[in-house]
PDB file of C-alpha atoms in Angstrom:
ATOM      1  CA  MET A 921     111.254  72.531 151.313  1.00  0.00           C
ATOM      2  CA  VAL A 922     111.824  75.665 149.236  1.00  0.00           C
ATOM      3  CA  VAL A 923     108.655  77.496 148.204  1.00  0.00           C
ATOM      4  CA  LEU A 924     108.382  79.559 145.011  1.00  0.00           C
ATOM      5  CA  THR A 925     105.494  81.400 143.442  1.00  0.00           C
ATOM      6  CA  LYS A 926     104.123  80.510 140.030  1.00  0.00           C
ATOM      7  CA  GLN A 927     105.248  83.979 138.909  1.00  0.00           C
ATOM      8  CA  GLN A 928     108.825  83.240 140.010  1.00  0.00           C
ATOM      9  CA  THR A 929     108.968  79.954 138.088  1.00  0.00           C
ATOM     10  CA  GLY A 930     107.608  81.846 135.079  1.00  0.00           C
ATOM     11  CA  GLU A 931     110.355  84.450 135.480  1.00  0.00           C
ATOM     12  CA  MET A 932     113.005  81.718 135.610  1.00  0.00           C
ATOM     13  CA  ILE A 933     111.680  80.146 132.406  1.00  0.00           C
ATOM     14  CA  ALA A 934     111.424  83.543 130.667  1.00  0.00           C
ATOM     15  CA  HIS A 935     115.006  84.360 131.720  1.00  0.00           C
ATOM     16  CA  ALA A 936     116.201  81.002 130.340  1.00  0.00           C
ATOM     17  CA  LYS A 937     114.456  81.630 127.020  1.00  0.00           C
ATOM     18  CA  ALA A 938     115.816  85.180 126.784  1.00  0.00           C
ATOM     19  CA  GLU A 939     119.414  84.052 127.315  1.00  0.00           C
ATOM     20  CA  ALA A 940     119.279  81.037 124.978  1.00  0.00           C
ATOM     21  CA  PRO A 941     121.378  79.677 123.418  1.00  0.00           C
ATOM     22  CA  ALA A 942     123.574  80.537 126.431  1.00  0.00           C
ATOM     23  CA  GLU A 943     122.699  79.271 129.892  1.00  0.00           C
ATOM     24  CA  ALA A 944     120.812  81.722 132.085  1.00  0.00           C
ATOM     25  CA  CYS A 945     121.697  81.923 135.768  1.00  0.00           C
ATOM     26  CA  GLY A 946     120.450  83.611 138.899  1.00  0.00           C
ATOM     27  CA  LEU A 947     120.269  83.630 142.667  1.00  0.00           C
ATOM     28  CA  MET A 948     117.219  83.082 144.876  1.00  0.00           C
ATOM     29  CA  ALA A 949     116.845  84.781 148.241  1.00  0.00           C
ATOM     30  CA  GLY A 950     114.189  84.598 150.890  1.00  0.00           C
ATOM     31  CA  VAL A 951     113.127  83.885 154.436  1.00  0.00           C
ATOM     32  CA  ASP A 952     112.027  80.628 156.081  1.00  0.00           C
ATOM     33  CA  ASN A 953     112.574  78.672 152.839  1.00  0.00           C
ATOM     34  CA  LYS A 954     110.174  80.943 150.931  1.00  0.00           C
ATOM     35  CA  VAL A 955     111.732  82.696 147.938  1.00  0.00           C
ATOM     36  CA  VAL A 956     111.096  86.430 148.141  1.00  0.00           C
ATOM     37  CA  LYS A 957     113.375  87.659 145.344  1.00  0.00           C
ATOM     38  CA  LEU A 958     115.038  86.288 142.238  1.00  0.00           C
ATOM     39  CA  TYR A 959     118.248  87.969 141.126  1.00  0.00           C
ATOM     40  CA  GLN A 960     118.861  87.444 137.423  1.00  0.00           C
ATOM     41  CA  THR A 961     122.608  87.427 136.901  1.00  0.00           C
ATOM     42  CA  THR A 962     124.867  87.721 133.886  1.00  0.00           C
ATOM     43  CA  ASN A 963     126.463  84.545 132.574  1.00  0.00           C
ATOM     44  CA  GLU A 964     129.998  85.828 132.072  1.00  0.00           C
ATOM     45  CA  ALA A 965     130.884  82.567 130.286  1.00  0.00           C
ATOM     46  CA  LYS A 966     128.232  83.223 127.620  1.00  0.00           C
ATOM     47  CA  SER A 967     128.176  79.455 127.120  1.00  0.00           C
ATOM     48  CA  ASP A 968     125.519  76.839 126.499  1.00  0.00           C
ATOM     49  CA  LYS A 969     127.503  74.336 128.611  1.00  0.00           C
ATOM     50  CA  HIS A 970     128.168  76.225 131.841  1.00  0.00           C
ATOM     51  CA  TYR A 971     127.624  79.504 133.633  1.00  0.00           C
ATOM     52  CA  LEU A 972     129.815  81.898 135.577  1.00  0.00           C
ATOM     53  CA  VAL A 973     128.656  84.813 137.722  1.00  0.00           C
ATOM     54  CA  SER A 974     131.285  87.488 138.311  1.00  0.00           C
ATOM     55  CA  PRO A 975     132.601  87.754 141.873  1.00  0.00           C
ATOM     56  CA  LYS A 976     131.600  91.438 141.982  1.00  0.00           C
ATOM     57  CA  GLU A 977     128.021  90.700 140.941  1.00  0.00           C
ATOM     58  CA  GLN A 978     127.831  87.896 143.524  1.00  0.00           C
ATOM     59  CA  PHE A 979     129.264  90.152 146.223  1.00  0.00           C
ATOM     60  CA  ASP A 980     126.795  92.950 145.449  1.00  0.00           C
ATOM     61  CA  ILE A 981     123.837  90.552 145.538  1.00  0.00           C
ATOM     62  CA  PHE A 982     125.004  88.862 148.763  1.00  0.00           C
ATOM     63  CA  LYS A 983     125.371  92.310 150.327  1.00  0.00           C
ATOM     64  CA  GLN A 984     121.791  93.209 149.307  1.00  0.00           C
ATOM     65  CA  ILE A 985     120.471  89.878 150.606  1.00  0.00           C
ATOM     66  CA  ARG A 986     122.054  90.527 154.023  1.00  0.00           C
ATOM     67  CA  LYS A 987     120.796  94.130 154.030  1.00  0.00           C
ATOM     68  CA  ASP A 988     117.258  92.866 153.400  1.00  0.00           C
ATOM     69  CA  ASP A 989     117.538  90.269 156.219  1.00  0.00           C
ATOM     70  CA  MET A 990     117.179  87.389 153.793  1.00  0.00           C
ATOM     71  CA  GLU A 991     119.321  84.354 153.071  1.00  0.00           C
ATOM     72  CA  LEU A 992     120.516  82.670 149.910  1.00  0.00           C
ATOM     73  CA  LEU A 993     118.073  79.803 149.301  1.00  0.00           C
ATOM     74  CA  GLY A 994     119.062  78.688 145.840  1.00  0.00           C
ATOM     75  CA  ILE A 995     120.923  79.127 142.614  1.00  0.00           C
ATOM     76  CA  TYR A 996     119.268  78.511 139.284  1.00  0.00           C
ATOM     77  CA  HIS A 997     120.516  78.047 135.763  1.00  0.00           C
ATOM     78  CA  SER A 998     119.222  76.667 132.516  1.00  0.00           C
ATOM     79  CA  HIS A 999     120.019  73.730 130.294  1.00  0.00           C
ATOM     80  CA  VAL A1000     119.086  74.742 126.786  1.00  0.00           C
ATOM     81  CA  ALA A1001     119.248  71.336 125.099  1.00  0.00           C
ATOM     82  CA  SER A1002     119.537  68.796 127.898  1.00  0.00           C
ATOM     83  CA  PRO A1003     117.396  67.473 130.755  1.00  0.00           C
ATOM     84  CA  PRO A1004     117.169  69.279 134.104  1.00  0.00           C
ATOM     85  CA  TYR A1005     119.886  67.169 135.742  1.00  0.00           C
ATOM     86  CA  PRO A1006     123.237  68.455 137.061  1.00  0.00           C
ATOM     87  CA  SER A1007     126.196  68.025 134.733  1.00  0.00           C
ATOM     88  CA  ALA A1008     129.689  67.143 135.951  1.00  0.00           C
ATOM     89  CA  THR A1009     130.544  70.854 135.689  1.00  0.00           C
ATOM     90  CA  ASP A1010     127.452  71.778 137.730  1.00  0.00           C
ATOM     91  CA  CYS A1011     128.619  69.396 140.459  1.00  0.00           C
ATOM     92  CA  GLU A1012     132.159  70.781 140.476  1.00  0.00           C
ATOM     93  CA  MET A1013     130.871  74.350 140.752  1.00  0.00           C
ATOM     94  CA  ALA A1014     128.354  73.620 143.539  1.00  0.00           C
ATOM     95  CA  VAL A1015     130.049  75.215 146.543  1.00  0.00           C
ATOM     96  CA  TYR A1016     127.094  76.614 148.499  1.00  0.00           C
ATOM     97  CA  ASP A1017     124.776  74.575 150.736  1.00  0.00           C
ATOM     98  CA  VAL A1018     121.637  75.650 148.890  1.00  0.00           C
ATOM     99  CA  HIS A1019     119.173  74.181 146.421  1.00  0.00           C
ATOM    100  CA  TYR A1020     120.350  74.137 142.815  1.00  0.00           C
ATOM    101  CA  PHE A1021     117.469  74.613 140.392  1.00  0.00           C
ATOM    102  CA  ILE A1022     117.794  73.671 136.735  1.00  0.00           C
ATOM    103  CA  VAL A1023     115.394  74.974 134.102  1.00  0.00           C
ATOM    104  CA  SER A1024     115.348  72.741 131.026  1.00  0.00           C
ATOM    105  CA  LEU A1025     114.298  74.134 127.668  1.00  0.00           C
ATOM    106  CA  GLN A1026     114.864  70.778 125.967  1.00  0.00           C
ATOM    107  CA  ASP A1027     111.194  70.023 125.391  1.00  0.00           C
ATOM    108  CA  ASP A1028     108.224  72.174 124.419  1.00  0.00           C
ATOM    109  CA  GLU A1029     107.064  71.926 128.026  1.00  0.00           C
ATOM    110  CA  GLN A1030     109.850  73.473 130.046  1.00  0.00           C
ATOM    111  CA  SER A1031     110.681  71.729 133.304  1.00  0.00           C
ATOM    112  CA  ILE A1032     112.349  72.744 136.544  1.00  0.00           C
ATOM    113  CA  LYS A1033     114.013  70.389 139.011  1.00  0.00           C
ATOM    114  CA  ALA A1034     115.864  71.085 142.252  1.00  0.00           C
ATOM    115  CA  TYR A1035     118.862  69.347 143.777  1.00  0.00           C
ATOM    116  CA  LYS A1036     121.215  69.455 146.722  1.00  0.00           C
ATOM    117  CA  ILE A1037     124.776  68.888 145.565  1.00  0.00           C
ATOM    118  CA  LYS A1038     127.514  68.191 148.096  1.00  0.00           C
ATOM    119  CA  ASP A1039     130.901  66.628 147.367  1.00  0.00           C
ATOM    120  CA  LYS A1040     129.608  65.840 143.858  1.00  0.00           C
ATOM    121  CA  GLU A1041     126.768  63.776 145.363  1.00  0.00           C
ATOM    122  CA  ILE A1042     123.403  64.678 143.831  1.00  0.00           C
ATOM    123  CA  GLU A1043     120.085  64.449 145.673  1.00  0.00           C
ATOM    124  CA  GLU A1044     116.870  65.523 143.985  1.00  0.00           C
ATOM    125  CA  LYS A1045     114.757  67.741 146.254  1.00  0.00           C
ATOM    126  CA  ASP A1046     111.083  68.564 146.214  1.00  0.00           C
ATOM    127  CA  PHE A1047     109.986  72.188 146.063  1.00  0.00           C
ATOM    128  CA  GLN A1048     106.593  73.810 146.203  1.00  0.00           C
ATOM    129  CA  VAL A1049     105.004  76.255 143.766  1.00  0.00           C
ATOM    130  CA  GLU A1050     102.182  78.412 145.159  1.00  0.00           C
TER     131      GLU A1050
END
């Protein structure tokens, strides 16, 4: 189970709000399933329906993650006006074996859900907030 801090979930929600109406996106790195660092990334698509992180930005972050002896634990993005459930596009773009976190801004009370997505199969996963 992936473990995040309350501060990290707050940062994810703040990032989602700051990028709205476009989707926010970012990478989550850590050790032993505990998130140590969030990397806020640029949504090159500038869209409210999908996100795209540039290959160079991904490469630079992956390089830093390896340098810091961490691993990629998750990828997060926001849904501005829909529930925190993977869209067909989210499923098509899910290429890494990590948790996919979705921050929904649909309601006044923002929500975050996590999923494993493999071969377009979606499985909701629990995560812990400390």
